[in-house]
Amino acid sequence: MNTKPTSFLVFINGAIEHAEVNDFDDLYLRFSYVIGKDWKICSGLEEGTTQIAHKSVQIGSKIVFNFPLEATFRSTNPFGWPQLVISGYGLDVFGNDIVRGYGTTHIPISPGRHRIRIPLFVPRSSSKFQQLLAWFFGRRPEFIDPKVIAFNAGREMTRVRSHGYIQVVFNVVTKDIEELGYRIESKHPSHTSQQQFDNNETPYVDNYHA
């Protein structure tokens, strides 16, 4: 006798491929997931840190990581769909470890392969004087908890500036989501885009959190 499932699963694997920045030559990333109260991470790392990567002469301004991502999520409803939060760090001219950028994106809802460019941004000082002090003492503005960027509350009070992109690729598989009454409609790219991305990859830029 088949019983109706009481929850659904979302499987992801992929990689943080590279960062595109212009102001510095080395970078490392910290990542974590933000999920709703009805969600649970069943397997995989909830947070982690990449290696320190350096800008390659052969590929222009890209800093290559190819850091693997893999996680399994379980939930009873889609509210609070998982988000990937990334924060980048590096050393300034005085050897201080400072934030280089924040970025976040939702895990793609539709199954398949997705390549996403996540905009990076950094908080700005409230005045030129504060900016000078921050540079002199090596204490740049940063968030106490990077996960705050996954929420909208209070974001309108924060001054930020753009600082490049991070490219991430996801392979997404869902299980039992339709059995619970939820329907996911895949967004297929145009025929030209399908040929460009091997007919099975959906590229887009996450501008929602920019």
PDB file of N, CA and C in Angstrom, residues 38-135:
ATOM      1  N   ASP A  38      10.466  25.594   8.443  1.00  0.00           N
ATOM      2  CA  ASP A  38       9.959  24.253   8.132  1.00  0.00           C
ATOM      3  C   ASP A  38      10.961  23.427   7.333  1.00  0.00           C
ATOM      4  N   TRP A  39      12.140  23.977   7.084  1.00  0.00           N
ATOM      5  CA  TRP A  39      13.152  23.286   6.307  1.00  0.00           C
ATOM      6  C   TRP A  39      14.224  22.685   7.215  1.00  0.00           C
ATOM      7  N   LYS A  40      14.869  21.652   6.687  1.00  0.00           N
ATOM      8  CA  LYS A  40      15.962  21.005   7.409  1.00  0.00           C
ATOM      9  C   LYS A  40      17.020  20.561   6.400  1.00  0.00           C
ATOM     10  N   ILE A  41      18.274  20.731   6.752  1.00  0.00           N
ATOM     11  CA  ILE A  41      19.366  20.230   5.924  1.00  0.00           C
ATOM     12  C   ILE A  41      19.667  18.795   6.359  1.00  0.00           C
ATOM     13  N   CYS A  42      19.374  17.842   5.470  1.00  0.00           N
ATOM     14  CA  CYS A  42      19.528  16.424   5.802  1.00  0.00           C
ATOM     15  C   CYS A  42      20.959  15.942   5.626  1.00  0.00           C
ATOM     16  N   SER A  43      21.660  16.465   4.640  1.00  0.00           N
ATOM     17  CA  SER A  43      23.040  16.056   4.392  1.00  0.00           C
ATOM     18  C   SER A  43      23.778  17.190   3.707  1.00  0.00           C
ATOM     19  N   GLY A  44      25.097  17.127   3.777  1.00  0.00           N
ATOM     20  CA  GLY A  44      25.921  18.181   3.192  1.00  0.00           C
ATOM     21  C   GLY A  44      26.336  19.211   4.224  1.00  0.00           C
ATOM     22  N   LEU A  45      27.246  20.082   3.837  1.00  0.00           N
ATOM     23  CA  LEU A  45      27.748  21.123   4.725  1.00  0.00           C
ATOM     24  C   LEU A  45      26.752  22.275   4.829  1.00  0.00           C
ATOM     25  N   GLU A  46      26.448  22.677   6.061  1.00  0.00           N
ATOM     26  CA  GLU A  46      25.590  23.852   6.252  1.00  0.00           C
ATOM     27  C   GLU A  46      26.354  25.150   5.983  1.00  0.00           C
ATOM     28  N   GLU A  47      27.642  25.121   6.181  1.00  0.00           N
ATOM     29  CA  GLU A  47      28.488  26.278   5.897  1.00  0.00           C
ATOM     30  C   GLU A  47      29.909  25.785   5.653  1.00  0.00           C
ATOM     31  N   GLY A  48      30.706  26.623   5.009  1.00  0.00           N
ATOM     32  CA  GLY A  48      32.063  26.214   4.714  1.00  0.00           C
ATOM     33  C   GLY A  48      32.905  27.381   4.218  1.00  0.00           C
ATOM     34  N   THR A  49      34.185  27.100   3.982  1.00  0.00           N
ATOM     35  CA  THR A  49      35.142  28.094   3.522  1.00  0.00           C
ATOM     36  C   THR A  49      35.939  27.515   2.366  1.00  0.00           C
ATOM     37  N   THR A  50      36.115  28.308   1.332  1.00  0.00           N
ATOM     38  CA  THR A  50      36.886  27.860   0.181  1.00  0.00           C
ATOM     39  C   THR A  50      38.378  28.075   0.417  1.00  0.00           C
ATOM     40  N   GLN A  51      39.157  27.641  -0.539  1.00  0.00           N
ATOM     41  CA  GLN A  51      40.583  27.920  -0.534  1.00  0.00           C
ATOM     42  C   GLN A  51      40.827  29.378  -0.893  1.00  0.00           C
ATOM     43  N   ILE A  52      42.012  29.876  -0.619  1.00  0.00           N
ATOM     44  CA  ILE A  52      42.417  31.200  -1.094  1.00  0.00           C
ATOM     45  C   ILE A  52      42.821  31.061  -2.559  1.00  0.00           C
ATOM     46  N   ALA A  53      42.153  31.802  -3.415  1.00  0.00           N
ATOM     47  CA  ALA A  53      42.430  31.723  -4.850  1.00  0.00           C
ATOM     48  C   ALA A  53      43.006  33.044  -5.333  1.00  0.00           C
ATOM     49  N   HIS A  54      43.798  32.957  -6.402  1.00  0.00           N
ATOM     50  CA  HIS A  54      44.461  34.136  -6.938  1.00  0.00           C
ATOM     51  C   HIS A  54      44.038  34.362  -8.386  1.00  0.00           C
ATOM     52  N   LYS A  55      44.087  35.588  -8.796  1.00  0.00           N
ATOM     53  CA  LYS A  55      43.706  35.943 -10.157  1.00  0.00           C
ATOM     54  C   LYS A  55      44.682  35.328 -11.147  1.00  0.00           C
ATOM     55  N   SER A  56      44.121  34.741 -12.194  1.00  0.00           N
ATOM     56  CA  SER A  56      44.944  34.087 -13.209  1.00  0.00           C
ATOM     57  C   SER A  56      45.229  35.038 -14.363  1.00  0.00           C
ATOM     58  N   VAL A  57      46.449  35.020 -14.834  1.00  0.00           N
ATOM     59  CA  VAL A  57      46.836  35.869 -15.967  1.00  0.00           C
ATOM     60  C   VAL A  57      46.157  35.391 -17.244  1.00  0.00           C
ATOM     61  N   GLN A  58      45.953  34.063 -17.359  1.00  0.00           N
ATOM     62  CA  GLN A  58      45.412  33.498 -18.594  1.00  0.00           C
ATOM     63  C   GLN A  58      43.939  33.817 -18.814  1.00  0.00           C
ATOM     64  N   ILE A  59      43.183  34.050 -17.743  1.00  0.00           N
ATOM     65  CA  ILE A  59      41.732  34.228 -17.893  1.00  0.00           C
ATOM     66  C   ILE A  59      41.266  35.588 -17.391  1.00  0.00           C
ATOM     67  N   GLY A  60      42.106  36.589 -17.566  1.00  0.00           N
ATOM     68  CA  GLY A  60      41.685  37.950 -17.276  1.00  0.00           C
ATOM     69  C   GLY A  60      41.438  38.212 -15.810  1.00  0.00           C
ATOM     70  N   SER A  61      40.265  38.778 -15.502  1.00  0.00           N
ATOM     71  CA  SER A  61      39.974  39.211 -14.137  1.00  0.00           C
ATOM     72  C   SER A  61      39.319  38.131 -13.288  1.00  0.00           C
ATOM     73  N   LYS A  62      39.264  36.898 -13.756  1.00  0.00           N
ATOM     74  CA  LYS A  62      38.585  35.837 -13.007  1.00  0.00           C
ATOM     75  C   LYS A  62      39.492  35.228 -11.944  1.00  0.00           C
ATOM     76  N   ILE A  63      38.908  34.994 -10.784  1.00  0.00           N
ATOM     77  CA  ILE A  63      39.559  34.250  -9.709  1.00  0.00           C
ATOM     78  C   ILE A  63      38.839  32.911  -9.601  1.00  0.00           C
ATOM     79  N   VAL A  64      39.503  31.840  -9.967  1.00  0.00           N
ATOM     80  CA  VAL A  64      38.857  30.537 -10.116  1.00  0.00           C
ATOM     81  C   VAL A  64      38.899  29.760  -8.790  1.00  0.00           C
ATOM     82  N   PHE A  65      37.734  29.206  -8.401  1.00  0.00           N
ATOM     83  CA  PHE A  65      37.624  28.380  -7.206  1.00  0.00           C
ATOM     84  C   PHE A  65      37.289  26.922  -7.544  1.00  0.00           C
ATOM     85  N   ASN A  66      36.241  26.712  -8.336  1.00  0.00           N
ATOM     86  CA  ASN A  66      35.730  25.363  -8.628  1.00  0.00           C
ATOM     87  C   ASN A  66      35.529  24.579  -7.329  1.00  0.00           C
ATOM     88  N   PHE A  67      34.942  25.263  -6.345  1.00  0.00           N
ATOM     89  CA  PHE A  67      34.719  24.657  -5.032  1.00  0.00           C
ATOM     90  C   PHE A  67      33.378  23.921  -5.041  1.00  0.00           C
ATOM     91  N   PRO A  68      33.369  22.625  -4.706  1.00  0.00           N
ATOM     92  CA  PRO A  68      32.125  21.849  -4.824  1.00  0.00           C
ATOM     93  C   PRO A  68      31.072  22.221  -3.782  1.00  0.00           C
ATOM     94  N   LEU A  69      29.813  22.172  -4.204  1.00  0.00           N
ATOM     95  CA  LEU A  69      28.661  22.362  -3.314  1.00  0.00           C
ATOM     96  C   LEU A  69      27.767  21.124  -3.403  1.00  0.00           C
ATOM     97  N   GLU A  70      27.267  20.675  -2.273  1.00  0.00           N
ATOM     98  CA  GLU A  70      26.352  19.536  -2.266  1.00  0.00           C
ATOM     99  C   GLU A  70      25.538  19.553  -0.979  1.00  0.00           C
ATOM    100  N   ALA A  71      24.223  19.442  -1.098  1.00  0.00           N
ATOM    101  CA  ALA A  71      23.352  19.465   0.071  1.00  0.00           C
ATOM    102  C   ALA A  71      21.999  18.859  -0.277  1.00  0.00           C
ATOM    103  N   THR A  72      21.320  18.351   0.735  1.00  0.00           N
ATOM    104  CA  THR A  72      19.967  17.818   0.593  1.00  0.00           C
ATOM    105  C   THR A  72      19.073  18.507   1.619  1.00  0.00           C
ATOM    106  N   PHE A  73      17.951  19.039   1.152  1.00  0.00           N
ATOM    107  CA  PHE A  73      17.012  19.761   2.016  1.00  0.00           C
ATOM    108  C   PHE A  73      15.687  19.003   2.060  1.00  0.00           C
ATOM    109  N   ARG A  74      15.036  19.075   3.227  1.00  0.00           N
ATOM    110  CA  ARG A  74      13.711  18.477   3.402  1.00  0.00           C
ATOM    111  C   ARG A  74      12.764  19.528   3.960  1.00  0.00           C
ATOM    112  N   SER A  75      11.510  19.546   3.453  1.00  0.00           N
ATOM    113  CA  SER A  75      10.538  20.511   3.946  1.00  0.00           C
ATOM    114  C   SER A  75       9.124  19.994   3.703  1.00  0.00           C
ATOM    115  N   THR A  76       8.182  20.649   4.371  1.00  0.00           N
ATOM    116  CA  THR A  76       6.760  20.327   4.177  1.00  0.00           C
ATOM    117  C   THR A  76       6.050  21.379   3.340  1.00  0.00           C
ATOM    118  N   ASN A  77       6.699  22.543   3.109  1.00  0.00           N
ATOM    119  CA  ASN A  77       6.118  23.574   2.242  1.00  0.00           C
ATOM    120  C   ASN A  77       7.227  24.433   1.667  1.00  0.00           C
ATOM    121  N   PRO A  78       6.982  25.096   0.531  1.00  0.00           N
ATOM    122  CA  PRO A  78       8.050  25.852  -0.143  1.00  0.00           C
ATOM    123  C   PRO A  78       8.452  27.148   0.543  1.00  0.00           C
ATOM    124  N   PHE A  79       7.656  27.647   1.483  1.00  0.00           N
ATOM    125  CA  PHE A  79       7.986  28.925   2.119  1.00  0.00           C
ATOM    126  C   PHE A  79       9.342  28.818   2.821  1.00  0.00           C
ATOM    127  N   GLY A  80      10.192  29.790   2.584  1.00  0.00           N
ATOM    128  CA  GLY A  80      11.539  29.738   3.140  1.00  0.00           C
ATOM    129  C   GLY A  80      12.494  28.931   2.291  1.00  0.00           C
ATOM    130  N   TRP A  81      12.232  28.916   0.965  1.00  0.00           N
ATOM    131  CA  TRP A  81      13.076  28.159   0.036  1.00  0.00           C
ATOM    132  C   TRP A  81      14.551  28.519   0.257  1.00  0.00           C
ATOM    133  N   PRO A  82      15.449  27.539   0.223  1.00  0.00           N
ATOM    134  CA  PRO A  82      16.855  27.780   0.595  1.00  0.00           C
ATOM    135  C   PRO A  82      17.528  28.866  -0.239  1.00  0.00           C
ATOM    136  N   GLN A  83      18.365  29.630   0.429  1.00  0.00           N
ATOM    137  CA  GLN A  83      19.211  30.627  -0.210  1.00  0.00           C
ATOM    138  C   GLN A  83      20.678  30.329   0.099  1.00  0.00           C
ATOM    139  N   LEU A  84      21.515  30.547  -0.873  1.00  0.00           N
ATOM    140  CA  LEU A  84      22.958  30.450  -0.680  1.00  0.00           C
ATOM    141  C   LEU A  84      23.507  31.839  -0.410  1.00  0.00           C
ATOM    142  N   VAL A  85      24.203  32.006   0.707  1.00  0.00           N
ATOM    143  CA  VAL A  85      24.796  33.286   1.089  1.00  0.00           C
ATOM    144  C   VAL A  85      26.313  33.158   0.999  1.00  0.00           C
ATOM    145  N   ILE A  86      26.932  34.079   0.297  1.00  0.00           N
ATOM    146  CA  ILE A  86      28.381  34.052   0.094  1.00  0.00           C
ATOM    147  C   ILE A  86      28.982  35.373   0.559  1.00  0.00           C
ATOM    148  N   SER A  87      30.085  35.291   1.268  1.00  0.00           N
ATOM    149  CA  SER A  87      30.844  36.482   1.639  1.00  0.00           C
ATOM    150  C   SER A  87      32.302  36.249   1.289  1.00  0.00           C
ATOM    151  N   GLY A  88      32.917  37.260   0.676  1.00  0.00           N
ATOM    152  CA  GLY A  88      34.303  37.149   0.242  1.00  0.00           C
ATOM    153  C   GLY A  88      35.229  37.985   1.108  1.00  0.00           C
ATOM    154  N   TYR A  89      36.450  37.468   1.329  1.00  0.00           N
ATOM    155  CA  TYR A  89      37.418  38.148   2.188  1.00  0.00           C
ATOM    156  C   TYR A  89      38.801  38.102   1.557  1.00  0.00           C
ATOM    157  N   GLY A  90      39.635  39.057   1.941  1.00  0.00           N
ATOM    158  CA  GLY A  90      41.009  39.110   1.460  1.00  0.00           C
ATOM    159  C   GLY A  90      41.824  40.062   2.309  1.00  0.00           C
ATOM    160  N   LEU A  91      43.108  40.174   2.002  1.00  0.00           N
ATOM    161  CA  LEU A  91      44.015  41.024   2.764  1.00  0.00           C
ATOM    162  C   LEU A  91      44.185  42.370   2.075  1.00  0.00           C
ATOM    163  N   ASP A  92      44.204  43.443   2.885  1.00  0.00           N
ATOM    164  CA  ASP A  92      44.485  44.761   2.319  1.00  0.00           C
ATOM    165  C   ASP A  92      45.993  45.005   2.315  1.00  0.00           C
ATOM    166  N   VAL A  93      46.422  46.224   1.990  1.00  0.00           N
ATOM    167  CA  VAL A  93      47.850  46.512   1.875  1.00  0.00           C
ATOM    168  C   VAL A  93      48.572  46.435   3.216  1.00  0.00           C
ATOM    169  N   PHE A  94      47.805  46.504   4.322  1.00  0.00           N
ATOM    170  CA  PHE A  94      48.406  46.424   5.651  1.00  0.00           C
ATOM    171  C   PHE A  94      48.345  45.006   6.219  1.00  0.00           C
ATOM    172  N   GLY A  95      47.838  44.059   5.445  1.00  0.00           N
ATOM    173  CA  GLY A  95      47.751  42.684   5.915  1.00  0.00           C
ATOM    174  C   GLY A  95      46.522  42.387   6.746  1.00  0.00           C
ATOM    175  N   ASN A  96      45.549  43.304   6.766  1.00  0.00           N
ATOM    176  CA  ASN A  96      44.320  43.077   7.516  1.00  0.00           C
ATOM    177  C   ASN A  96      43.329  42.261   6.685  1.00  0.00           C
ATOM    178  N   ASP A  97      42.655  41.321   7.332  1.00  0.00           N
ATOM    179  CA  ASP A  97      41.644  40.509   6.667  1.00  0.00           C
ATOM    180  C   ASP A  97      40.341  41.297   6.613  1.00  0.00           C
ATOM    181  N   ILE A  98      39.921  41.718   5.434  1.00  0.00           N
ATOM    182  CA  ILE A  98      38.738  42.571   5.298  1.00  0.00           C
ATOM    183  C   ILE A  98      37.741  41.938   4.339  1.00  0.00           C
ATOM    184  N   VAL A  99      36.492  42.376   4.469  1.00  0.00           N
ATOM    185  CA  VAL A  99      35.447  41.854   3.599  1.00  0.00           C
ATOM    186  C   VAL A  99      35.601  42.434   2.198  1.00  0.00           C
ATOM    187  N   ARG A 100      35.430  41.569   1.197  1.00  0.00           N
ATOM    188  CA  ARG A 100      35.543  41.980  -0.210  1.00  0.00           C
ATOM    189  C   ARG A 100      34.194  42.019  -0.918  1.00  0.00           C
ATOM    190  N   GLY A 101      33.176  41.438  -0.306  1.00  0.00           N
ATOM    191  CA  GLY A 101      31.871  41.471  -0.953  1.00  0.00           C
ATOM    192  C   GLY A 101      30.916  40.451  -0.368  1.00  0.00           C
ATOM    193  N   TYR A 102      29.613  40.756  -0.498  1.00  0.00           N
ATOM    194  CA  TYR A 102      28.544  39.851  -0.088  1.00  0.00           C
ATOM    195  C   TYR A 102      27.642  39.580  -1.292  1.00  0.00           C
ATOM    196  N   GLY A 103      27.059  38.396  -1.297  1.00  0.00           N
ATOM    197  CA  GLY A 103      26.113  38.060  -2.353  1.00  0.00           C
ATOM    198  C   GLY A 103      25.227  36.907  -1.921  1.00  0.00           C
ATOM    199  N   THR A 104      24.030  36.838  -2.484  1.00  0.00           N
ATOM    200  CA  THR A 104      23.116  35.757  -2.147  1.00  0.00           C
ATOM    201  C   THR A 104      22.202  35.456  -3.323  1.00  0.00           C
ATOM    202  N   THR A 105      21.719  34.233  -3.385  1.00  0.00           N
ATOM    203  CA  THR A 105      20.767  33.815  -4.412  1.00  0.00           C
ATOM    204  C   THR A 105      19.942  32.658  -3.873  1.00  0.00           C
ATOM    205  N   HIS A 106      18.688  32.558  -4.339  1.00  0.00           N
ATOM    206  CA  HIS A 106      17.883  31.396  -4.019  1.00  0.00           C
ATOM    207  C   HIS A 106      18.380  30.184  -4.803  1.00  0.00           C
ATOM    208  N   ILE A 107      18.304  29.025  -4.198  1.00  0.00           N
ATOM    209  CA  ILE A 107      18.525  27.791  -4.941  1.00  0.00           C
ATOM    210  C   ILE A 107      17.446  27.717  -6.022  1.00  0.00           C
ATOM    211  N   PRO A 108      17.800  27.436  -7.282  1.00  0.00           N
ATOM    212  CA  PRO A 108      16.775  27.379  -8.335  1.00  0.00           C
ATOM    213  C   PRO A 108      15.647  26.415  -7.984  1.00  0.00           C
ATOM    214  N   ILE A 109      14.422  26.832  -8.298  1.00  0.00           N
ATOM    215  CA  ILE A 109      13.245  26.008  -7.971  1.00  0.00           C
ATOM    216  C   ILE A 109      13.072  24.865  -8.958  1.00  0.00           C
ATOM    217  N   SER A 110      13.286  25.139 -10.226  1.00  0.00           N
ATOM    218  CA  SER A 110      13.048  24.114 -11.244  1.00  0.00           C
ATOM    219  C   SER A 110      14.229  23.157 -11.325  1.00  0.00           C
ATOM    220  N   PRO A 111      13.960  21.864 -11.485  1.00  0.00           N
ATOM    221  CA  PRO A 111      15.045  20.881 -11.631  1.00  0.00           C
ATOM    222  C   PRO A 111      15.858  21.150 -12.895  1.00  0.00           C
ATOM    223  N   GLY A 112      17.095  20.721 -12.876  1.00  0.00           N
ATOM    224  CA  GLY A 112      17.963  20.888 -14.029  1.00  0.00           C
ATOM    225  C   GLY A 112      19.272  21.552 -13.640  1.00  0.00           C
ATOM    226  N   ARG A 113      20.004  21.957 -14.646  1.00  0.00           N
ATOM    227  CA  ARG A 113      21.298  22.591 -14.451  1.00  0.00           C
ATOM    228  C   ARG A 113      21.151  24.101 -14.644  1.00  0.00           C
ATOM    229  N   HIS A 114      21.674  24.867 -13.692  1.00  0.00           N
ATOM    230  CA  HIS A 114      21.521  26.324 -13.706  1.00  0.00           C
ATOM    231  C   HIS A 114      22.869  26.960 -13.412  1.00  0.00           C
ATOM    232  N   ARG A 115      23.246  27.936 -14.225  1.00  0.00           N
ATOM    233  CA  ARG A 115      24.460  28.716 -13.982  1.00  0.00           C
ATOM    234  C   ARG A 115      24.039  30.148 -13.629  1.00  0.00           C
ATOM    235  N   ILE A 116      24.472  30.629 -12.457  1.00  0.00           N
ATOM    236  CA  ILE A 116      23.995  31.897 -11.911  1.00  0.00           C
ATOM    237  C   ILE A 116      25.175  32.820 -11.630  1.00  0.00           C
ATOM    238  N   ARG A 117      25.041  34.075 -12.043  1.00  0.00           N
ATOM    239  CA  ARG A 117      26.005  35.115 -11.686  1.00  0.00           C
ATOM    240  C   ARG A 117      25.424  35.923 -10.526  1.00  0.00           C
ATOM    241  N   ILE A 118      26.078  35.856  -9.383  1.00  0.00           N
ATOM    242  CA  ILE A 118      25.596  36.519  -8.174  1.00  0.00           C
ATOM    243  C   ILE A 118      26.330  37.850  -8.017  1.00  0.00           C
ATOM    244  N   PRO A 119      25.615  38.975  -8.037  1.00  0.00           N
ATOM    245  CA  PRO A 119      26.287  40.278  -7.823  1.00  0.00           C
ATOM    246  C   PRO A 119      26.862  40.381  -6.417  1.00  0.00           C
ATOM    247  N   LEU A 120      28.063  40.921  -6.319  1.00  0.00           N
ATOM    248  CA  LEU A 120      28.694  41.186  -5.025  1.00  0.00           C
ATOM    249  C   LEU A 120      28.551  42.668  -4.681  1.00  0.00           C
ATOM    250  N   PHE A 121      28.407  42.942  -3.387  1.00  0.00           N
ATOM    251  CA  PHE A 121      28.360  44.328  -2.932  1.00  0.00           C
ATOM    252  C   PHE A 121      29.025  44.413  -1.567  1.00  0.00           C
ATOM    253  N   VAL A 122      29.468  45.607  -1.207  1.00  0.00           N
ATOM    254  CA  VAL A 122      30.072  45.851   0.099  1.00  0.00           C
ATOM    255  C   VAL A 122      29.406  47.066   0.732  1.00  0.00           C
ATOM    256  N   PRO A 123      29.251  47.067   2.057  1.00  0.00           N
ATOM    257  CA  PRO A 123      28.690  48.248   2.728  1.00  0.00           C
ATOM    258  C   PRO A 123      29.634  49.437   2.600  1.00  0.00           C
ATOM    259  N   ARG A 124      29.056  50.624   2.549  1.00  0.00           N
ATOM    260  CA  ARG A 124      29.831  51.861   2.457  1.00  0.00           C
ATOM    261  C   ARG A 124      29.823  52.597   3.800  1.00  0.00           C
ATOM    262  N   SER A 125      30.887  53.321   4.056  1.00  0.00           N
ATOM    263  CA  SER A 125      30.941  54.143   5.271  1.00  0.00           C
ATOM    264  C   SER A 125      29.912  55.264   5.173  1.00  0.00           C
ATOM    265  N   SER A 126      29.470  55.734   6.331  1.00  0.00           N
ATOM    266  CA  SER A 126      28.423  56.764   6.362  1.00  0.00           C
ATOM    267  C   SER A 126      28.932  58.138   5.966  1.00  0.00           C
ATOM    268  N   SER A 127      30.262  58.348   5.964  1.00  0.00           N
ATOM    269  CA  SER A 127      30.816  59.652   5.600  1.00  0.00           C
ATOM    270  C   SER A 127      32.242  59.458   5.091  1.00  0.00           C
ATOM    271  N   LYS A 128      32.787  60.497   4.478  1.00  0.00           N
ATOM    272  CA  LYS A 128      34.165  60.449   4.001  1.00  0.00           C
ATOM    273  C   LYS A 128      35.152  60.291   5.156  1.00  0.00           C
ATOM    274  N   PHE A 129      34.833  60.932   6.279  1.00  0.00           N
ATOM    275  CA  PHE A 129      35.708  60.816   7.441  1.00  0.00           C
ATOM    276  C   PHE A 129      35.732  59.390   7.968  1.00  0.00           C
ATOM    277  N   GLN A 130      34.554  58.765   8.065  1.00  0.00           N
ATOM    278  CA  GLN A 130      34.486  57.374   8.500  1.00  0.00           C
ATOM    279  C   GLN A 130      35.197  56.458   7.511  1.00  0.00           C
ATOM    280  N   GLN A 131      35.108  56.788   6.232  1.00  0.00           N
ATOM    281  CA  GLN A 131      35.795  55.999   5.212  1.00  0.00           C
ATOM    282  C   GLN A 131      37.312  56.078   5.385  1.00  0.00           C
ATOM    283  N   LEU A 132      37.805  57.272   5.684  1.00  0.00           N
ATOM    284  CA  LEU A 132      39.238  57.449   5.908  1.00  0.00           C
ATOM    285  C   LEU A 132      39.701  56.685   7.143  1.00  0.00           C
ATOM    286  N   LEU A 133      38.920  56.761   8.229  1.00  0.00           N
ATOM    287  CA  LEU A 133      39.276  56.031   9.447  1.00  0.00           C
ATOM    288  C   LEU A 133      39.259  54.521   9.207  1.00  0.00           C
ATOM    289  N   ALA A 134      38.271  54.062   8.460  1.00  0.00           N
ATOM    290  CA  ALA A 134      38.172  52.627   8.173  1.00  0.00           C
ATOM    291  C   ALA A 134      39.387  52.149   7.388  1.00  0.00           C
ATOM    292  N   TRP A 135      39.826  52.954   6.417  1.00  0.00           N
ATOM    293  CA  TRP A 135      41.000  52.574   5.631  1.00  0.00           C
ATOM    294  C   TRP A 135      42.262  52.606   6.483  1.00  0.00           C
TER     295      TRP A 135
END
